[in-house]
Short mmCIF file of C-alpha atoms and ligand atoms in Angstrom, two decimals:
data_model
loop_
_atom_site.label_atom_id
_atom_site.label_comp_id
_atom_site.label_asym_id
_atom_site.label_seq_id
_atom_site.Cartn_x
_atom_site.Cartn_y
_atom_site.Cartn_z
CA MET A 1 0.00 0.00 0.00
CA LEU A 2 2.83 2.33 0.85
CA HIS A 3 4.23 1.60 -2.57
CA TYR A 4 0.96 2.61 -4.17
CA VAL A 5 0.81 5.78 -2.07
CA SER A 6 4.30 6.78 -3.15
CA GLN A 7 3.22 6.12 -6.73
CA ILE A 8 0.23 8.42 -6.74
CA LEU A 9 1.55 11.01 -4.32
CA PRO A 10 3.47 13.06 -6.92
CA SER A 11 0.32 13.60 -9.00
CA LEU A 12 -1.70 14.43 -5.88
CA LEU A 13 0.93 16.89 -4.74
CA SER A 14 1.07 18.57 -8.10
CA GLY A 15 -2.72 18.85 -7.90
CA ALA A 16 -2.34 20.26 -4.41
CA TRP A 17 0.14 22.80 -5.77
CA MET A 18 -2.47 24.02 -8.24
CA THR A 19 -4.98 24.27 -5.39
CA ILE A 20 -2.51 26.25 -3.29
CA LYS A 21 -1.71 28.59 -6.17
CA ILE A 22 -5.37 29.38 -6.71
CA PHE A 23 -5.91 29.79 -3.00
CA PHE A 24 -2.91 32.03 -2.54
CA TRP A 25 -3.42 34.36 -5.49
CA THR A 26 -7.12 34.69 -4.82
CA LEU A 27 -6.46 35.68 -1.24
CA ILE A 28 -3.60 38.05 -2.09
CA ALA A 29 -5.71 39.85 -4.67
CA SER A 30 -9.17 39.71 -3.10
CA ILE A 31 -8.34 41.16 0.29
CA PRO A 32 -6.91 44.48 -0.93
CA LEU A 33 -9.50 44.63 -3.72
CA GLY A 34 -12.19 43.88 -1.15
CA ILE A 35 -10.97 46.78 1.00
CA LEU A 36 -11.05 49.10 -2.01
CA ALA A 37 -14.50 47.88 -3.01
CA SER A 38 -15.77 48.34 0.54
CA LEU A 39 -14.56 51.94 0.47
CA GLY A 40 -16.50 52.30 -2.79
CA LEU A 41 -19.58 50.74 -1.21
CA THR A 42 -19.56 53.48 1.43
CA SER A 43 -18.46 56.23 -0.95
CA LYS A 44 -20.30 59.53 -1.36
CA ILE A 45 -20.35 59.00 -5.11
CA ALA A 46 -23.75 57.42 -5.69
CA PRO A 47 -23.14 55.79 -9.11
CA LEU A 48 -20.00 54.12 -7.80
CA ARG A 49 -21.98 52.83 -4.84
CA TRP A 50 -24.75 51.47 -7.09
CA ILE A 51 -22.34 49.71 -9.41
CA LEU A 52 -20.53 48.06 -6.53
CA LYS A 53 -23.74 47.10 -4.79
CA PHE A 54 -24.93 45.46 -7.98
CA TYR A 55 -21.61 43.66 -8.37
CA VAL A 56 -21.68 42.35 -4.79
CA TRP A 57 -25.32 41.32 -5.15
CA LEU A 58 -24.55 39.44 -8.36
CA MET A 59 -21.48 37.67 -7.03
CA ARG A 60 -23.09 36.66 -3.76
CA GLY A 61 -26.42 35.76 -5.26
CA THR A 62 -25.18 33.31 -7.88
CA PRO A 63 -23.10 30.15 -7.43
CA LEU A 64 -19.36 30.42 -7.84
CA LEU A 65 -19.65 27.32 -10.01
CA LEU A 66 -21.88 29.21 -12.43
CA GLN A 67 -19.47 32.14 -12.46
CA LEU A 68 -16.60 29.81 -13.22
CA ILE A 69 -18.48 28.15 -16.10
CA PHE A 70 -19.59 31.54 -17.34
CA VAL A 71 -16.04 32.88 -17.49
CA PHE A 72 -14.48 29.82 -19.09
CA TYR A 73 -17.23 28.44 -21.34
CA GLY A 74 -19.51 31.45 -21.67
CA LEU A 75 -17.27 34.41 -22.34
CA PRO A 76 -15.53 32.84 -25.37
CA ILE A 77 -18.88 33.04 -27.15
CA ILE A 78 -18.54 36.80 -27.11
CA GLY A 79 -14.86 36.61 -27.93
CA ILE A 80 -13.32 36.82 -24.47
CA ILE A 81 -11.07 33.82 -24.14
CA PHE A 82 -9.24 32.84 -20.96
CA GLN A 83 -6.77 30.05 -20.35
CA ARG A 84 -8.14 27.59 -17.78
CA TYR A 85 -5.92 28.83 -14.99
CA ASP A 86 -6.59 32.50 -15.76
CA ALA A 87 -10.30 31.84 -15.96
CA ALA A 88 -10.21 30.17 -12.56
CA LEU A 89 -8.26 33.03 -10.98
CA PHE A 90 -10.46 35.65 -12.62
CA ALA A 91 -13.68 34.05 -11.39
CA PHE A 92 -12.34 33.37 -7.91
CA ILE A 93 -10.93 36.85 -7.41
CA LEU A 94 -14.14 38.43 -8.68
CA ASN A 95 -16.21 36.27 -6.38
CA TYR A 96 -14.10 36.54 -3.26
CA THR A 97 -13.56 40.28 -3.65
CA ALA A 98 -17.33 40.66 -3.37
CA TYR A 99 -17.50 38.63 -0.16
CA PHE A 100 -14.53 40.43 1.33
CA ALA A 101 -16.01 43.80 0.32
CA GLU A 102 -19.15 43.02 2.31
CA ILE A 103 -17.12 41.91 5.30
CA PHE A 104 -14.93 45.02 5.20
CA ARG A 105 -17.92 47.28 4.68
CA GLY A 106 -19.35 45.96 7.94
CA GLY A 107 -15.96 46.49 9.57
CA PHE A 108 -15.66 50.08 8.39
CA GLN A 109 -19.19 50.87 9.50
CA SER A 110 -18.50 49.73 13.02
CA ILE A 111 -15.68 52.26 13.48
CA ASP A 112 -16.73 55.15 15.71
CA PRO A 113 -16.99 58.32 13.58
CA GLY A 114 -15.21 60.06 16.46
CA GLN A 115 -12.04 58.24 15.44
CA TYR A 116 -12.02 60.06 12.11
CA GLU A 117 -12.70 63.35 13.87
CA SER A 118 -9.95 62.92 16.39
CA ALA A 119 -7.55 62.02 13.59
CA ARG A 120 -8.74 65.08 11.70
CA VAL A 121 -8.09 67.56 14.51
CA LEU A 122 -4.64 66.01 14.78
CA ARG A 123 -4.22 66.93 11.11
CA LEU A 124 -3.77 63.41 9.80
CA THR A 125 -4.59 63.05 6.12
CA ARG A 126 -7.36 60.71 5.04
CA GLY A 127 -4.79 58.16 3.90
CA GLN A 128 -2.88 58.33 7.17
CA THR A 129 -6.10 57.99 9.13
CA LEU A 130 -7.08 54.90 7.17
CA ARG A 131 -3.67 53.27 7.34
CA LYS A 132 -2.74 53.99 10.94
CA ILE A 133 -6.06 54.16 12.73
CA VAL A 134 -9.02 52.78 10.85
CA ILE A 135 -7.73 49.78 8.92
CA PRO A 136 -6.00 48.15 11.91
CA GLN A 137 -9.26 48.39 13.84
CA VAL A 138 -11.24 47.09 10.89
CA ILE A 139 -8.87 44.16 10.46
CA LYS A 140 -9.28 43.21 14.09
CA ILE A 141 -13.05 43.19 13.62
CA VAL A 142 -13.05 41.23 10.37
CA VAL A 143 -10.35 38.63 11.06
CA PRO A 144 -12.84 35.96 12.20
CA SER A 145 -15.07 36.39 9.12
CA ILE A 146 -12.08 36.59 6.80
CA GLY A 147 -10.90 33.39 8.44
CA ASN A 148 -14.14 31.60 7.62
CA GLU A 149 -13.94 32.73 4.03
CA THR A 150 -10.32 31.63 3.84
CA ILE A 151 -11.24 28.11 4.91
CA ASN A 152 -14.13 28.18 2.44
CA LEU A 153 -11.74 29.24 -0.29
CA ILE A 154 -9.53 26.19 0.21
CA LYS A 155 -12.57 23.97 -0.27
CA ASP A 156 -14.13 26.10 -3.01
CA SER A 157 -10.93 25.85 -5.01
CA SER A 158 -11.97 22.29 -5.89
CA LEU A 159 -14.67 23.81 -8.10
CA VAL A 160 -12.03 24.48 -10.75
CA TYR A 161 -12.48 20.81 -11.51
CA VAL A 162 -15.39 21.76 -13.71
CA ILE A 163 -13.24 23.71 -16.15
CA GLY A 164 -10.74 20.90 -16.38
CA LEU A 165 -7.97 22.35 -14.29
CA GLY A 166 -5.67 19.77 -12.72
CA ASP A 167 -6.19 20.52 -9.05
CA LEU A 168 -6.00 18.25 -6.03
CA LEU A 169 -9.52 16.91 -6.36
CA ARG A 170 -9.04 16.06 -10.02
CA ALA A 171 -5.77 14.28 -9.31
CA GLY A 172 -7.47 12.14 -6.69
CA ASN A 173 -10.49 11.42 -8.82
CA VAL A 174 -8.38 10.41 -11.80
CA ALA A 175 -6.37 7.97 -9.69
CA THR A 176 -9.47 6.49 -8.08
CA ALA A 177 -11.18 5.93 -11.39
CA ARG A 178 -8.07 4.42 -12.97
CA ASP A 179 -6.99 2.15 -10.13
CA VAL A 180 -10.42 1.36 -8.68
CA THR A 181 -9.43 2.16 -5.11
CA LEU A 182 -10.70 4.63 -2.55
CA LEU A 183 -7.26 5.42 -1.28
CA PRO A 184 -6.53 8.42 -3.53
CA LEU A 185 -9.75 10.13 -2.44
CA VAL A 186 -8.94 9.45 1.19
CA LEU A 187 -5.49 10.97 0.64
CA VAL A 188 -7.09 13.96 -1.04
CA GLY A 189 -9.26 14.44 2.03
CA ILE A 190 -6.21 14.26 4.27
CA ILE A 191 -4.34 16.84 2.18
CA TYR A 192 -7.33 19.22 2.33
CA LEU A 193 -7.46 18.74 6.09
CA LEU A 194 -3.76 19.55 6.33
CA MET A 195 -4.23 22.71 4.30
CA THR A 196 -7.18 23.90 6.38
CA ALA A 197 -5.22 23.09 9.54
CA VAL A 198 -2.33 25.28 8.41
CA ALA A 199 -4.72 28.09 7.49
CA THR A 200 -6.50 27.79 10.83
CA TYR A 201 -3.17 27.95 12.64
CA VAL A 202 -2.06 31.07 10.77
CA LEU A 203 -5.41 32.74 11.39
CA ARG A 204 -5.21 31.98 15.08
CA LYS A 205 -1.79 33.63 15.16
CA VAL A 206 -3.18 36.70 13.42
CA GLU A 207 -6.07 36.86 15.89
CA GLN A 208 -3.64 36.59 18.77
CA HIS A 209 -1.59 39.42 17.34
CA TYR A 210 -4.67 41.64 17.31
CA ARG A 211 -5.59 40.61 20.84
CA ALA A 212 -2.94 42.94 22.30
CA TRP A 213 -5.50 45.75 22.33
CA ARG A 214 -9.25 46.18 22.39
CA MET B 1 -6.43 86.06 20.18
CA LEU B 2 -9.22 84.16 18.51
CA GLU B 3 -12.26 86.20 17.67
CA LEU B 4 -15.68 84.90 16.61
CA LYS B 5 -17.91 87.40 14.83
CA LYS B 6 -21.59 86.84 14.18
CA ILE B 7 -21.21 83.09 13.92
CA LYS B 8 -24.34 81.35 12.70
CA LYS B 9 -24.82 77.62 12.67
CA GLN B 10 -27.92 75.69 11.68
CA PHE B 11 -28.78 72.02 11.52
CA ASN B 12 -31.49 71.18 8.99
CA GLY B 13 -32.81 74.73 9.11
CA ARG B 14 -32.80 74.83 12.90
CA THR B 15 -30.60 77.61 14.25
CA ILE B 16 -28.24 76.51 17.01
CA LEU B 17 -25.92 79.51 17.08
CA ASP B 18 -27.13 82.91 15.96
CA ASN B 19 -24.87 85.93 15.58
CA PHE B 20 -22.62 84.49 18.20
CA ASP B 21 -19.68 86.69 19.26
CA MET B 22 -16.79 85.65 21.44
CA GLN B 23 -13.18 86.49 22.13
CA VAL B 24 -10.65 83.96 23.30
CA LYS B 25 -7.68 85.77 24.82
CA ASP B 26 -4.21 84.29 24.76
CA ASN B 27 -3.01 82.39 27.80
CA GLN B 28 -6.42 82.53 29.38
CA ILE B 29 -9.08 80.01 30.24
CA THR B 30 -12.34 80.72 28.50
CA THR B 31 -15.20 78.64 29.76
CA ILE B 32 -18.34 78.09 27.76
CA VAL B 33 -21.36 77.31 29.88
CA GLY B 34 -25.01 76.71 29.18
CA PRO B 35 -27.71 74.11 29.61
CA SER B 36 -27.62 70.78 27.86
CA GLY B 37 -28.59 71.07 24.20
CA ALA B 38 -27.73 74.78 24.05
CA GLY B 39 -25.06 74.27 21.41
CA LYS B 40 -21.82 74.22 23.39
CA THR B 41 -20.44 71.17 21.65
CA THR B 42 -21.54 72.60 18.32
CA LEU B 43 -19.66 75.81 19.07
CA LEU B 44 -16.53 73.84 19.94
CA ARG B 45 -16.89 71.83 16.75
CA CYS B 46 -17.12 75.04 14.73
CA ILE B 47 -14.01 76.42 16.41
CA SER B 48 -12.07 73.23 15.77
CA GLY B 49 -13.25 73.02 12.17
CA LEU B 50 -15.31 69.85 12.54
CA GLU B 51 -18.45 71.76 11.55
CA LYS B 52 -18.72 74.40 8.85
CA ILE B 53 -20.40 77.61 9.93
CA ASP B 54 -23.27 79.02 7.89
CA SER B 55 -22.19 82.63 8.25
CA GLY B 56 -19.98 84.89 10.31
CA SER B 57 -16.22 84.91 10.55
CA PHE B 58 -13.23 84.06 12.65
CA THR B 59 -10.02 85.97 13.09
CA LEU B 60 -6.88 84.61 14.69
CA ASP B 61 -4.38 87.21 15.87
CA GLY B 62 -6.22 89.73 13.74
CA LYS B 63 -6.02 87.70 10.53
CA PRO B 64 -8.95 85.97 8.85
CA PHE B 65 -9.12 82.35 9.95
CA ASP B 66 -11.12 79.44 8.62
CA PRO B 67 -11.05 76.55 11.09
CA ALA B 68 -12.64 74.16 8.57
CA ASN B 69 -9.78 74.72 6.09
CA ASN B 70 -6.93 75.29 8.44
CA ARG B 71 -3.70 73.71 7.20
CA ASP B 72 -1.19 75.90 9.04
CA ASN B 73 0.60 73.80 11.63
CA ASP B 74 1.26 76.91 13.70
CA ASN B 75 -2.49 77.29 14.16
CA VAL B 76 -3.56 73.92 15.44
CA ILE B 77 -6.76 73.89 17.46
CA GLY B 78 -6.44 70.93 19.80
CA VAL B 79 -9.48 69.06 21.07
CA VAL B 80 -10.00 66.83 24.08
CA PHE B 81 -13.23 65.06 23.19
CA GLN B 82 -15.84 64.23 25.76
CA ASP B 83 -15.26 60.52 25.11
CA PHE B 84 -11.53 61.15 24.43
CA GLN B 85 -11.43 59.17 21.17
CA LEU B 86 -8.04 57.69 21.86
CA PHE B 87 -6.71 55.31 19.24
CA PRO B 88 -7.31 51.84 20.71
CA ASN B 89 -4.81 50.14 18.40
CA LEU B 90 -1.91 52.33 19.50
CA THR B 91 0.03 52.37 22.75
CA VAL B 92 0.02 55.42 24.96
CA LEU B 93 3.30 56.57 23.46
CA ASP B 94 2.18 55.96 19.88
CA ASN B 95 -1.11 57.76 20.49
CA ILE B 96 0.96 60.80 21.41
CA THR B 97 3.73 60.63 18.82
CA LEU B 98 1.74 59.57 15.74
CA ALA B 99 0.61 63.03 14.61
CA PRO B 100 3.80 64.90 15.55
CA GLN B 101 5.73 62.45 13.39
CA LEU B 102 3.33 62.32 10.46
CA VAL B 103 2.14 65.91 10.48
CA LEU B 104 4.86 67.98 12.13
CA LYS B 105 7.54 65.72 10.60
CA GLN B 106 9.31 65.28 13.90
CA SER B 107 11.77 62.40 14.06
CA LYS B 108 10.73 59.43 16.15
CA THR B 109 13.32 60.18 18.82
CA ASP B 110 12.38 63.83 18.88
CA ALA B 111 8.66 63.12 19.12
CA GLU B 112 9.25 60.56 21.87
CA LYS B 113 11.45 62.93 23.83
CA ARG B 114 8.77 65.61 23.74
CA ALA B 115 6.07 63.06 24.52
CA GLN B 116 8.00 61.84 27.54
CA LYS B 117 8.10 65.34 29.03
CA LEU B 118 4.33 65.65 28.72
CA ILE B 119 3.82 62.12 29.98
CA ASP B 120 5.80 62.90 33.10
CA GLN B 121 4.10 66.22 33.57
CA LEU B 122 0.62 64.71 33.39
CA ASN B 123 1.43 61.78 35.57
CA LEU B 124 1.37 59.00 33.01
CA THR B 125 4.91 57.85 33.65
CA GLY B 126 5.22 54.09 33.29
CA LYS B 127 2.11 53.80 31.10
CA GLU B 128 3.93 54.42 27.80
CA GLY B 129 3.59 50.85 26.54
CA LEU B 130 0.02 50.27 27.63
CA TYR B 131 -3.00 50.41 25.36
CA PRO B 132 -5.89 52.78 26.09
CA TYR B 133 -8.15 49.99 27.34
CA GLN B 134 -5.65 49.38 30.12
CA LEU B 135 -5.99 52.93 31.48
CA SER B 136 -8.42 54.31 34.03
CA GLY B 137 -10.84 57.07 33.05
CA GLY B 138 -8.63 59.78 34.48
CA GLN B 139 -5.55 58.37 32.75
CA LYS B 140 -7.42 58.22 29.46
CA GLN B 141 -8.32 61.85 29.79
CA ARG B 142 -4.77 62.83 30.60
CA LEU B 143 -3.59 60.88 27.59
CA ALA B 144 -6.11 62.75 25.44
CA ILE B 145 -4.72 66.02 26.79
CA VAL B 146 -1.12 64.99 26.18
CA ARG B 147 -1.93 63.81 22.67
CA ALA B 148 -3.46 67.19 21.88
CA LEU B 149 -0.62 69.14 23.54
CA ALA B 150 1.98 67.23 21.53
CA MET B 151 0.75 69.12 18.46
CA ASN B 152 1.64 72.45 20.11
CA PRO B 153 -1.90 73.74 19.69
CA LYS B 154 -2.58 77.42 19.50
CA ILE B 155 -5.69 76.76 21.54
CA LEU B 156 -6.69 73.63 23.45
CA CYS B 157 -10.41 72.89 23.67
CA TYR B 158 -12.14 70.53 26.10
CA ASP B 159 -15.70 69.27 25.80
CA GLU B 160 -17.21 68.54 29.22
CA PRO B 161 -13.94 67.43 30.81
CA THR B 162 -15.62 66.52 34.09
CA SER B 163 -18.52 64.54 32.67
CA ALA B 164 -16.85 61.18 32.09
CA LEU B 165 -15.01 61.21 35.41
CA ASP B 166 -15.71 60.31 39.02
CA PRO B 167 -16.49 63.44 41.06
CA ASP B 168 -13.27 63.09 43.05
CA LEU B 169 -11.26 63.46 39.83
CA ARG B 170 -12.77 66.87 39.16
CA GLN B 171 -10.11 68.52 41.29
CA THR B 172 -7.38 66.83 39.25
CA VAL B 173 -8.79 68.19 35.99
CA GLU B 174 -8.95 71.63 37.53
CA ASP B 175 -5.33 71.36 38.59
CA ILE B 176 -4.26 70.23 35.14
CA ILE B 177 -6.08 73.03 33.36
CA LEU B 178 -4.78 75.66 35.77
CA GLY B 179 -1.29 74.15 35.53
CA LEU B 180 -1.35 74.44 31.74
CA LYS B 181 -2.46 78.03 32.03
CA LYS B 182 0.71 78.77 33.97
CA GLN B 183 2.58 77.41 30.95
CA ASN B 184 0.70 79.83 28.73
CA VAL B 185 -1.61 77.34 27.05
CA THR B 186 -4.72 79.08 25.75
CA GLN B 187 -7.71 76.95 26.69
CA ILE B 188 -11.43 76.78 25.96
CA VAL B 189 -13.43 74.63 28.32
CA VAL B 190 -17.02 73.65 27.61
CA THR B 191 -18.98 72.57 30.65
CA HIS B 192 -22.45 72.59 32.10
CA ASP B 193 -20.93 72.49 35.57
CA MET B 194 -21.11 76.11 36.81
CA GLU B 195 -19.00 75.59 39.89
CA PHE B 196 -16.23 73.97 37.90
CA ALA B 197 -16.43 76.75 35.33
CA LYS B 198 -16.15 79.47 37.97
CA ASN B 199 -13.18 77.78 39.59
CA ILE B 200 -11.10 77.88 36.45
CA ALA B 201 -12.48 80.69 34.31
CA ASP B 202 -10.75 83.89 33.35
CA GLN B 203 -13.73 84.52 31.16
CA LEU B 204 -17.15 82.96 31.23
CA VAL B 205 -19.20 82.77 28.03
CA ARG B 206 -22.82 81.72 28.02
CA VAL B 207 -24.50 79.79 25.24
CA GLU B 208 -28.25 79.96 25.48
CA PRO B 209 -30.69 77.71 23.65
CA ILE B 210 -32.42 79.49 20.79
CA LYS B 211 -36.20 79.23 20.79
CA ALA B 212 -37.49 78.04 17.47
N1 ADP C 301 -25.05 66.85 13.52
C1 ADP C 301 -26.22 67.34 14.01
N2 ADP C 301 -27.32 67.29 13.24
C2 ADP C 301 -28.49 67.81 13.70
N3 ADP C 301 -28.64 68.37 14.91
C3 ADP C 301 -27.57 68.45 15.72
C4 ADP C 301 -26.30 67.93 15.31
N4 ADP C 301 -25.43 68.15 16.31
C5 ADP C 301 -26.11 68.75 17.30
N5 ADP C 301 -27.40 68.94 16.95
C6 ADP C 301 -28.43 69.60 17.77
O1 ADP C 301 -27.94 70.86 18.14
C7 ADP C 301 -28.34 71.18 19.45
C8 ADP C 301 -27.13 71.54 20.27
O2 ADP C 301 -26.34 70.39 20.48
P1 ADP C 301 -24.98 70.42 21.25
O3 ADP C 301 -24.08 71.40 20.61
O4 ADP C 301 -24.50 69.03 21.36
O5 ADP C 301 -25.42 70.95 22.69
P2 ADP C 301 -24.65 70.94 24.07
O6 ADP C 301 -23.27 70.48 23.82
O7 ADP C 301 -24.72 72.33 24.57
O8 ADP C 301 -25.39 70.00 24.96
C9 ADP C 301 -29.08 69.97 19.99
O9 ADP C 301 -30.45 70.21 19.91
C10 ADP C 301 -28.66 68.86 19.06
O10 ADP C 301 -29.69 67.93 18.94
MG1 MG C 302 -22.23 68.81 24.51
#
């Protein structure tokens, strides 16, 4: 059995690498974009607010699976063609940015307006106020929700299966179908558990870091 | 000297301040008294530029002055808010040195040296590394005062400095305000506490509610 495991492990790990890449780039892009979008959602410019509200509504109200299919199989019909990997990243970033935007919007709204005023009488610029005062407080508030979404993202990444990308789930499924054994799928489950465990650990560290103050 | 001439301020068509005149003399304590809802906080917010006035004018040392668009770092109007509005994510020391570094472009060492003087003077020694939530009410207030003083304000304003404190801390606030006066800090103190006002005031200004 060990021999078999060592045989299929390389393909599983290369699938896991794809999963990690999608996870990582989605997170790296969606969090800052989510912050920007959340600022837009609370902006004084009404059209900007409407557009972003519509975007968030659309992304949260339809399945990520549909969005993925739409980007990869749908958009080519109107001449927009993505490589599989690009399509996956595009759909994931678009989707997760919307979720993060909602989370950050809630975070920003729970900041006492007095914080902006006290920063203002101290002559801080808007950018300084956001960077030094507001965003750290927002992050502290949103870390638990961001954490949930992060764990979701690891699992959601398996949806790229549908556009034929060679991720962890596909690697396991291929091996199971070929060798008629459950083992690859069990291994896939274990690798997902490991990845969520690492993410949970990192998130706990971040939460601890923000526990220094209240 | 800060002079207010015919200041008018309305909220949704309701007049809060009408043709309000006032002079704030240098190195003095000007107290603003009046019943709750009279517009004392509003007046302070106009002076510190947090609210735009509807008409009237300000002069500072004889020159026209617009608190709402005041970028001159020699003319800072400091504010100690009623609820202090300390920055919870920053330590005591960082609360104080943030703006001097970012706005007045003081070096970190410089800002910390100046902060330390104020910290010692207002009895916060040893608290430098704590976060605001770890301070008592009185300590929070003193931190708010130090944070404002670190910007070398032309005028330092307080909104109801006795309201968030235990009665036995009232004397301490009095001592602090009178102590700063000796160091030639020009101060405006809003309060509805007449006795407190009389104890500290060089000048007492009344704000009366305007009947609709
Ligand atoms: N932003 C605002 N919008 C509308 N009304 C306000 C606002 N701020 C204060 N007011 C009203 O102005 C009046 C004076 O308020 P305030 O200046 O806080 O009084 P004081 O500090 O003397 O108790 C009150 O009736 C209050 O409801
Ligand atoms: Mg008030």
